[in-house]
Coordinates of C-alpha atoms in Angstrom, one line a residue:
Chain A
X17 CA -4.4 79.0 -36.6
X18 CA -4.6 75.9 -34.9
X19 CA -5.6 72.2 -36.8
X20 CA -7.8 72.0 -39.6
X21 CA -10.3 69.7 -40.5
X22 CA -11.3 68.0 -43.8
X23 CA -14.3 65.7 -44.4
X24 CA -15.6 64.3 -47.2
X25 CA -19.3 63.8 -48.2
X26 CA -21.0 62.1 -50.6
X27 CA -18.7 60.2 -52.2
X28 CA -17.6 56.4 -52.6
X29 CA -16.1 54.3 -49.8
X30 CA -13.0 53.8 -52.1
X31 CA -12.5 57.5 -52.8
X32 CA -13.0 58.7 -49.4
X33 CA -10.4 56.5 -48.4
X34 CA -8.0 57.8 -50.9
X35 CA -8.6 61.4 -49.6
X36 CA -7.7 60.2 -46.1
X37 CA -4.9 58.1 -47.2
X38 CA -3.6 61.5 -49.3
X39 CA -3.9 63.5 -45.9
X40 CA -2.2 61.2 -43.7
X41 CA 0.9 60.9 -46.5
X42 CA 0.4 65.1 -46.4
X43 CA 0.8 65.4 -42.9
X44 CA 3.9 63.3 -42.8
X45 CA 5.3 65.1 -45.3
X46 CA 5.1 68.5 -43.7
X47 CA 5.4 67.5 -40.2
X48 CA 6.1 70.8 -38.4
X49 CA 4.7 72.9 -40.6
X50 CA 1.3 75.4 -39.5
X51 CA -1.7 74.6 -40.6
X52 CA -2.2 71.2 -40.3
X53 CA -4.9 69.2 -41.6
X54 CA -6.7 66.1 -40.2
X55 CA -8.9 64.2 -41.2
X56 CA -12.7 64.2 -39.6
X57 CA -15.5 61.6 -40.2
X58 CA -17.9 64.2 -38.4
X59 CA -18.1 67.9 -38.7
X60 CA -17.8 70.7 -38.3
X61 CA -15.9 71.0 -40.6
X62 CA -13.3 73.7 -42.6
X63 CA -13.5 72.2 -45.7
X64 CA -15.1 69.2 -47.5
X65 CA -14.2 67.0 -50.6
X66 CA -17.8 66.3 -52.3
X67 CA -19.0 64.7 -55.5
X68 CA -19.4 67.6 -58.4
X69 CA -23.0 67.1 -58.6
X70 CA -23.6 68.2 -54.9
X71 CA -25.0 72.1 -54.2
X72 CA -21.7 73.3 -52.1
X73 CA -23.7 76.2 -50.6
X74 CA -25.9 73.0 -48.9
X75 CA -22.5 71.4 -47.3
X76 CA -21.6 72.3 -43.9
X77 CA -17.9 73.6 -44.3
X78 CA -16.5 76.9 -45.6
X79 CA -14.3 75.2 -48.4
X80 CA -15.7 72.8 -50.6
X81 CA -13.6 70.8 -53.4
X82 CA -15.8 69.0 -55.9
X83 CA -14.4 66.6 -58.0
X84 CA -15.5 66.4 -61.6
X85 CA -15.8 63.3 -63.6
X86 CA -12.2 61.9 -65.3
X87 CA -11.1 63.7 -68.3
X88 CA -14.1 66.6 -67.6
X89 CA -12.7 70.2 -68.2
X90 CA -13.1 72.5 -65.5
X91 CA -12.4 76.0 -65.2
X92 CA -13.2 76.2 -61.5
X93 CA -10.5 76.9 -59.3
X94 CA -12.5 74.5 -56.4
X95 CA -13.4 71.9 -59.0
X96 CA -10.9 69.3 -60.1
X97 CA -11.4 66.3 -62.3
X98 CA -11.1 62.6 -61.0
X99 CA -8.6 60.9 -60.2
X100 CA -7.5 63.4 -57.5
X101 CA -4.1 63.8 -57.0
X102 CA -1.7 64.3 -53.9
X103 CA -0.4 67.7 -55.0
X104 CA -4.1 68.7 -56.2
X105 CA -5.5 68.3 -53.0
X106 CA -1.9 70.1 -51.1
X107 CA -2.7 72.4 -53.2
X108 CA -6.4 73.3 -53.2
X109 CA -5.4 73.2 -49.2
X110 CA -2.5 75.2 -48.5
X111 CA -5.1 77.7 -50.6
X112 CA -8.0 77.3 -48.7
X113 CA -5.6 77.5 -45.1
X114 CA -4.4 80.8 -46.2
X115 CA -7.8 82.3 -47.4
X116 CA -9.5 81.3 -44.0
X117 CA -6.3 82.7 -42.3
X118 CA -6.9 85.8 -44.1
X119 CA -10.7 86.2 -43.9
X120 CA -11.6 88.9 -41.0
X121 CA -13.8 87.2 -38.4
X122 CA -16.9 88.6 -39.5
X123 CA -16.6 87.2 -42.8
X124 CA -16.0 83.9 -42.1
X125 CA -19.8 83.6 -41.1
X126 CA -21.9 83.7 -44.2
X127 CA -25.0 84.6 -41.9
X128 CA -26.1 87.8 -41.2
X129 CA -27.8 87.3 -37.1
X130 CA -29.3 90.6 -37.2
X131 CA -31.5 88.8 -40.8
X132 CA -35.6 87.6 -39.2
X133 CA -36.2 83.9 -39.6
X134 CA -39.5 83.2 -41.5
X135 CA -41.6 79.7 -42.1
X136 CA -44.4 79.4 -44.2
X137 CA -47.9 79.5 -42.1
X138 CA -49.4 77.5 -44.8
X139 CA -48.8 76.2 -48.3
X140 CA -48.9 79.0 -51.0
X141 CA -51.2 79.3 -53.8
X142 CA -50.8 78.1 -56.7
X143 CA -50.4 81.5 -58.3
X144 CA -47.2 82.0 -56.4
X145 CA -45.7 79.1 -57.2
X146 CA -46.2 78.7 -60.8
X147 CA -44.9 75.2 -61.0
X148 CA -41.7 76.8 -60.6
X149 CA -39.7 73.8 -59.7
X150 CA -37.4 76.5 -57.6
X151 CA -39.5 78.3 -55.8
X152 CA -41.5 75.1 -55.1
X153 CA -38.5 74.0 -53.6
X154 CA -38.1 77.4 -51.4
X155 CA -41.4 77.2 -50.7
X156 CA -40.7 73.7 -49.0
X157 CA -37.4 74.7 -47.2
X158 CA -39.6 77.4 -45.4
X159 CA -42.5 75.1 -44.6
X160 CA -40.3 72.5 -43.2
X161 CA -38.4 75.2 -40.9
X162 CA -37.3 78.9 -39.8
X163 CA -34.8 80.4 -42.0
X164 CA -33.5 83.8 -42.7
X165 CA -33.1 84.9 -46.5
X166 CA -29.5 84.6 -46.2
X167 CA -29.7 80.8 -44.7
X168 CA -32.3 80.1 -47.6
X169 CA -30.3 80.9 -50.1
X170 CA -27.2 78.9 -48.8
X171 CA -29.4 75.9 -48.0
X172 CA -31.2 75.7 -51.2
X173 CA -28.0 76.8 -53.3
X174 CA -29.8 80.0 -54.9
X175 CA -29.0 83.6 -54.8
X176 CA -30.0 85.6 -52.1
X177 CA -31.3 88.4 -54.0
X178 CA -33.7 85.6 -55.5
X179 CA -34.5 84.3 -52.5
X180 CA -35.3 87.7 -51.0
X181 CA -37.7 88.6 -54.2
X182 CA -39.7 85.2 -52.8
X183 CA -39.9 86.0 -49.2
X184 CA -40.9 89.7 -50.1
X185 CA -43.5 88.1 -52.1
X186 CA -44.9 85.4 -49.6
X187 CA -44.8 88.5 -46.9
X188 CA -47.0 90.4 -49.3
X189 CA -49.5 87.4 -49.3
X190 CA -49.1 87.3 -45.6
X191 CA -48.2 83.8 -45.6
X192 CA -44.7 84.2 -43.4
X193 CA -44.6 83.9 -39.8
X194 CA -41.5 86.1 -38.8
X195 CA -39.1 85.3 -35.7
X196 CA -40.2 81.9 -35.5
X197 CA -37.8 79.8 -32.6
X198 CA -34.2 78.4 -33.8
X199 CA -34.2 75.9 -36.2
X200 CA -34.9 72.6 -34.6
X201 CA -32.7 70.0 -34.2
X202 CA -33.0 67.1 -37.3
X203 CA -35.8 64.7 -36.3
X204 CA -35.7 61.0 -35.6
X205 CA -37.6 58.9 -36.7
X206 CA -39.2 56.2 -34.8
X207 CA -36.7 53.5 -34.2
X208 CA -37.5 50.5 -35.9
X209 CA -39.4 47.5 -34.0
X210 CA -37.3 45.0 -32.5
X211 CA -39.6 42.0 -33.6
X212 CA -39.4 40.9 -37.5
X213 CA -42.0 42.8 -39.7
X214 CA -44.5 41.4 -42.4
X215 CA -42.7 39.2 -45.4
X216 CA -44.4 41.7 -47.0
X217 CA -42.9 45.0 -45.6
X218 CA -39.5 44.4 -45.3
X219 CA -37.1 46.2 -42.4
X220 CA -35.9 49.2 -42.9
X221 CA -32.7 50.2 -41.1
X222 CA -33.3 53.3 -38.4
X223 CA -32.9 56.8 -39.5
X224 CA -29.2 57.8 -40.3
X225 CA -27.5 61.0 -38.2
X226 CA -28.0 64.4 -40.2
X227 CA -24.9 63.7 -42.0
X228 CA -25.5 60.6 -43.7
X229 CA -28.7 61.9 -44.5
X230 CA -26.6 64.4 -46.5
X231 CA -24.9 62.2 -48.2
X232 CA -27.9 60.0 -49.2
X233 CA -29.5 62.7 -50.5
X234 CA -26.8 63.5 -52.9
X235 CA -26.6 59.8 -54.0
X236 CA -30.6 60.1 -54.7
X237 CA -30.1 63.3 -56.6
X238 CA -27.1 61.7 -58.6
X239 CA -29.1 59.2 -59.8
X240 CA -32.1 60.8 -60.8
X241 CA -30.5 63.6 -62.3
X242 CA -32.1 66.2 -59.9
X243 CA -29.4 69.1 -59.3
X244 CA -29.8 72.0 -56.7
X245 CA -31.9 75.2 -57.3
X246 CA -31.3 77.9 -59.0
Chain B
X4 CA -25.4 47.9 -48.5
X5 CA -28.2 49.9 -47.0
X6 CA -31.7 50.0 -48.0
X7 CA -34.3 52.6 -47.7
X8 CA -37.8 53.3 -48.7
X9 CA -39.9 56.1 -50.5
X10 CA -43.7 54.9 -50.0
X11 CA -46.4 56.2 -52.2
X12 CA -49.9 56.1 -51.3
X13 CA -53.6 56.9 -52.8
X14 CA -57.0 55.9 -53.7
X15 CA -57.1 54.0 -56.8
X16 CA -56.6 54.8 -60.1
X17 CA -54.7 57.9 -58.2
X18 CA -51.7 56.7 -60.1
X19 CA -49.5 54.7 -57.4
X20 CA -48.0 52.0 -60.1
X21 CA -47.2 54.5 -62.6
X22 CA -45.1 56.9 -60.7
X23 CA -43.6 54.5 -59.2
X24 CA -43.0 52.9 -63.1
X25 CA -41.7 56.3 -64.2
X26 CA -38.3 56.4 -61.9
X27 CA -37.9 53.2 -60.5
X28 CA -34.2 50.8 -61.7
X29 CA -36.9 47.8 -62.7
X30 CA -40.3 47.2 -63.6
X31 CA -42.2 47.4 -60.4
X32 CA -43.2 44.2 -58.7
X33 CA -47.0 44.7 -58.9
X34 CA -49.7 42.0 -57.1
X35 CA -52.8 43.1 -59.1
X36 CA -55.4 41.2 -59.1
X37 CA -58.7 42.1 -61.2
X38 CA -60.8 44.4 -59.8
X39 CA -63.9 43.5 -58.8
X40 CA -65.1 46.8 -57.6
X41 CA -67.6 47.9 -60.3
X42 CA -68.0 51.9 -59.1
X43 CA -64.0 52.1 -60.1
X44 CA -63.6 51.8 -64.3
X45 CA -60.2 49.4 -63.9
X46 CA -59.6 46.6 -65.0
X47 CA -56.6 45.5 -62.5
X48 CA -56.1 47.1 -59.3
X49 CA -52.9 46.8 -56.6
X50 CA -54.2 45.0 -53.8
X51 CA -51.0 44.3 -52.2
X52 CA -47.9 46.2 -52.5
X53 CA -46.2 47.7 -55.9
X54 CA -42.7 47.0 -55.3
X55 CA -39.5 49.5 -57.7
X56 CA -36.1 50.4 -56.6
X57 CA -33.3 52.9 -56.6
X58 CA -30.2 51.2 -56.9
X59 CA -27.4 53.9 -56.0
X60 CA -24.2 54.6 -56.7
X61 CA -22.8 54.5 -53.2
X62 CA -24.3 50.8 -53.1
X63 CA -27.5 51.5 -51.1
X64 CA -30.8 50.8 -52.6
X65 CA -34.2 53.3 -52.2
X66 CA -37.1 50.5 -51.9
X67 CA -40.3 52.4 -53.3
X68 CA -43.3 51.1 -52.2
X69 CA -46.7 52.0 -53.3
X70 CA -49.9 50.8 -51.1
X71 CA -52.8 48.9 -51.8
X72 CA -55.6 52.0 -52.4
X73 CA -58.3 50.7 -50.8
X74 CA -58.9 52.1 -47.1
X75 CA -60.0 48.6 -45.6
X76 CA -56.0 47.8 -46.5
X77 CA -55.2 50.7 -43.9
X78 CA -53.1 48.5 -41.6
X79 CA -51.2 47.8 -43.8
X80 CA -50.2 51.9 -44.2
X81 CA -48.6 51.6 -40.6
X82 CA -46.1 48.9 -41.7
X83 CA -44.9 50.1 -44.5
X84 CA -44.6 53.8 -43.5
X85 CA -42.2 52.5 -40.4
X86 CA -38.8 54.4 -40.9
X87 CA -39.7 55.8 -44.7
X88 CA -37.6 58.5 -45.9
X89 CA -40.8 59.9 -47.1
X90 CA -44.3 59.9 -48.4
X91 CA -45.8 60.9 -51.6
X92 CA -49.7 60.8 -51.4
X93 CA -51.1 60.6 -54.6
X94 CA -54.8 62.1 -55.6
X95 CA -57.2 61.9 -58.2
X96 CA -59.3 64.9 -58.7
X97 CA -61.2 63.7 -61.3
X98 CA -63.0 61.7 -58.3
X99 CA -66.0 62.9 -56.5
X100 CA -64.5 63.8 -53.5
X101 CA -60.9 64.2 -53.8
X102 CA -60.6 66.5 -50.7
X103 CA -62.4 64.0 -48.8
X104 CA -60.2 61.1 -50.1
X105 CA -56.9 63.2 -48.8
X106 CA -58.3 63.5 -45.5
X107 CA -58.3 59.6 -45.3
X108 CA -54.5 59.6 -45.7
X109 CA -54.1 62.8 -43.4
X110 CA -55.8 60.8 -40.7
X111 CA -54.4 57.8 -41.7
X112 CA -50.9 58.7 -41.1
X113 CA -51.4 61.5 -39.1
X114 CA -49.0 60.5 -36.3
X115 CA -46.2 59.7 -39.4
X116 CA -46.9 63.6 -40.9
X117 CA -45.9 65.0 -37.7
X118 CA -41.9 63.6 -38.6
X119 CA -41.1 62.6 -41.8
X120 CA -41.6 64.3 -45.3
X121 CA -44.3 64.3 -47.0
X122 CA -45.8 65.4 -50.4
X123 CA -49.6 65.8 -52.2
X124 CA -49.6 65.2 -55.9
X125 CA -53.1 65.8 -57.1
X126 CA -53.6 64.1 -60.4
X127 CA -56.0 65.0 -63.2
X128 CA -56.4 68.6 -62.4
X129 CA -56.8 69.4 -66.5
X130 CA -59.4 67.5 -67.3
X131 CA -61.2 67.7 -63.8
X132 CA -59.9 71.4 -62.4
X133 CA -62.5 71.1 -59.2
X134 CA -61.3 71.5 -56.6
X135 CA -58.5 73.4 -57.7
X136 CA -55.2 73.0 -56.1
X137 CA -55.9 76.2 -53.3
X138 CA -58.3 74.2 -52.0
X139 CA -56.3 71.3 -50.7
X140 CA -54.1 73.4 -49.5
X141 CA -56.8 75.5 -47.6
X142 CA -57.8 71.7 -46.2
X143 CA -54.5 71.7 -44.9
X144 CA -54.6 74.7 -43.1
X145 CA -57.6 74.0 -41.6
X146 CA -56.1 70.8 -39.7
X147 CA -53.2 72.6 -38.8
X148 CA -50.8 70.6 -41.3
X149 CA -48.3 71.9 -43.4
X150 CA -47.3 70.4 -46.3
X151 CA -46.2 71.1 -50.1
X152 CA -48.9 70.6 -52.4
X153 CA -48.4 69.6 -56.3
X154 CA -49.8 69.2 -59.8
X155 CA -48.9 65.9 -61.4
X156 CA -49.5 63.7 -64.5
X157 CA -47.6 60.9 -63.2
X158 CA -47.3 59.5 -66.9
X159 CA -44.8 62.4 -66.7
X160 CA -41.5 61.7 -65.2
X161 CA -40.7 65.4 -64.8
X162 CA -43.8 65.5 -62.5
X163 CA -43.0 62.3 -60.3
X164 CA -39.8 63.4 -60.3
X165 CA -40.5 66.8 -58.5
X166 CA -42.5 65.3 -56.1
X167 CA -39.3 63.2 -55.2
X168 CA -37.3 66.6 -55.6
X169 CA -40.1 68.0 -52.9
X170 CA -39.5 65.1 -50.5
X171 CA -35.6 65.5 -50.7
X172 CA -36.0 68.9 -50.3
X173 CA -37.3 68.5 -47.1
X174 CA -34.8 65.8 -45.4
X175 CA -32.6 68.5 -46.3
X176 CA -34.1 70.9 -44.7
X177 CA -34.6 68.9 -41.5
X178 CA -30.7 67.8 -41.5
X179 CA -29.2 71.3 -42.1
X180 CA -27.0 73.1 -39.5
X181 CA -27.2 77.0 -39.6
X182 CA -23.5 78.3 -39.2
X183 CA -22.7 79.4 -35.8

């Protein structure tokens, strides 16, 4: 198994820098010894350190450690409480190296290819929805882009069996279009004009990359208190 | 520090101010003057911009912006929707043509709908249930435009705050990776 790489999302400046600073003392440490682990600042990545409040299943990496607020009891084994420690992280990573080490090839995608992709050909009715706050959001996942069941589930953090259920029932209403092309590529928005704006409409900075927006996102939901699905 | 913006937009009375009110850090910045349009029952109405903020904990800031109602204050839409994170367009369907007031705001910003997120919240739907909420989302289909729409009392922060959720919901959508 050749180098691994660990990112971190959605967290503080400070903190981030603390799980780089960890690595970097890690790697010295156990110079010569297989797998090693670098730090990345863009993925893909094999694992991620995130904020507890972010949806794991919506993070780009197959290992995902969330830390928990100071003095929080967890029972998780990929959930440790603040402030992380040197031999917490070693250790959550010398596990993770030997699960993915382990893991047959097939399993280490969480996608099945052979699954359709579906998008919404309009919005449902109201019937459907229910002002269901989940299957709103489901509902807006598929009318934003092409996703199998299985992607669904692990973009909007809810179980695939639930997911499925809402698919089945948006096919039954004929409101899917199936094998829709590959999901496209995050949009940019229009970059932003070179000449200064109205006093009353002040600048805003040009869109982010895809990862950033990630991390945004989480620091939106953080604050207003909006978790993940399901 | 970066700052970003959420802009919510309307006809009058739709219920800009409020929802804004109901999750912004501060009381929102308002410029209402009194209204001196006598077929709308308000006493003070925004006519330039409604101003509340997210201050978040990674240090950024979400600016949220709510638009002046009126449709003769349309170029002013185009500014503020420049580089938005989203936008939340807010209806009243206790008006008499609430289907024809969303189509205002679908042609307004119809070049802006084709990239970033966007959200209906149609307002007032207990006490005024026609059209229901189908129909606006039969208008949609019928230009071609596909977008999530909601039921709101935005003197509900539960509501307003889905709407957000629904906006969110989409960036992440659009930012995802599928696994190789």
């Amino acid at each position: 198994m050749g180098d691994l790489k660990l990112g971190v999302q959605s967290l503080p400046a400070a903190e981030a820098g603390l799980v780089r600073a960890l690595l970097q003392l890690m790697a010295h440490g156990r110079a010569g010894v297989a797998p090693r682990w670098t730090f990345a600042d863009q993925g893909p990545f094999d694992a991620l350190v995130t904020d507890a409040a972010t949806q794991p299943s919506s993070l780009p990496a197959r290992a995902v450690l969330r830390l928990a607020q100071a003095g929080a009891q967890v029972a998780e084994a990929d959930v440790v409480a603040r402030p992380l420690r040197a031999d917490a992280l070693e250790r959550w990573l010398d596990a993770v190296a030997t699960r993915l080490a382990s893991a047959p090839a097939a399993a280490r995608t969480t996608v099945r290819s052979d699954d359709p992709r579906w998008k919404l050909r309009r919005w449902p009715p109201n019937e459907l929805l229910r002002a269901d706050a989940g299957r709103t959001r489901l509902a807006t996942m598929l009318s934003r882009r092409a996703l199998s069941v299985d992607e669904l589930a692990q973009l909007a953090g809810v179980a695939p069996e639930k997911c499925r259920t809402f698919v089945q029932l948006l096919q039954s209403f004929e409101l899917l279009v199936a094998d829709a092309p590959p999901p496209e590529a995050p949009r940019a928005l229009p970059a932003p004009p070179p000449a200064a704006t109205t006093a009353a409409a002040p600048a805003a900075p040009a869109p982010a990359p895809a990862a950033s927006r990630w991390s945004l996102v989480a620091s939106i939901r953080r604050k207003l208190g909006l978790g993940g699905a399901g | 520090m970066t700052e970003y913006k959420i802009l919510f937009t309307g006809t009058m009375r739709a219920g800009k101010t409020t929802a804004i009110a109901s999750v912004s850090d501060v009381t929102p910045l308002s410029t209402d003057v009194a209204n001196t349009d006598a077929s709308v029952a308000k006493a003070q109405t925004t006519v330039g911009l409604d101003f509340g903020m997210l201050q978040l904990d990674t240090g950024d800031r979400v600016r949220l912006f709510g638009t002046p109602g009126q449709a003769r204050f349309d170029f002013l839409w185009k500014v503020l929707v420049r580089n938005a994170l989203g936008l939340i367009i807010l209806t009243d369907n206790s008006r008499p043509d609430p289907l024809g007031d969303l189509a205002v705001y679908l042609e307004g910003f119809a070049a802006e709908l084709q990239q970033i997120p966007c959200v209906i919240g149609v307002g007032r739907l207990e006490g005024s249930p026609s059209p229901g909420l189908d129909a606006y989302g039969d208008l949609l289909a019928q230009r071609g435009v596909l977008l999530p729409v909601l039921p709101v009392d935005v003197r509900r922060r539960e509501d307003v705050l889905l709407l957000v959720d629904t906006l969110l919901a989409q960036i992440e959508a659009n930012s995802w990776e599928a696994p190789a």
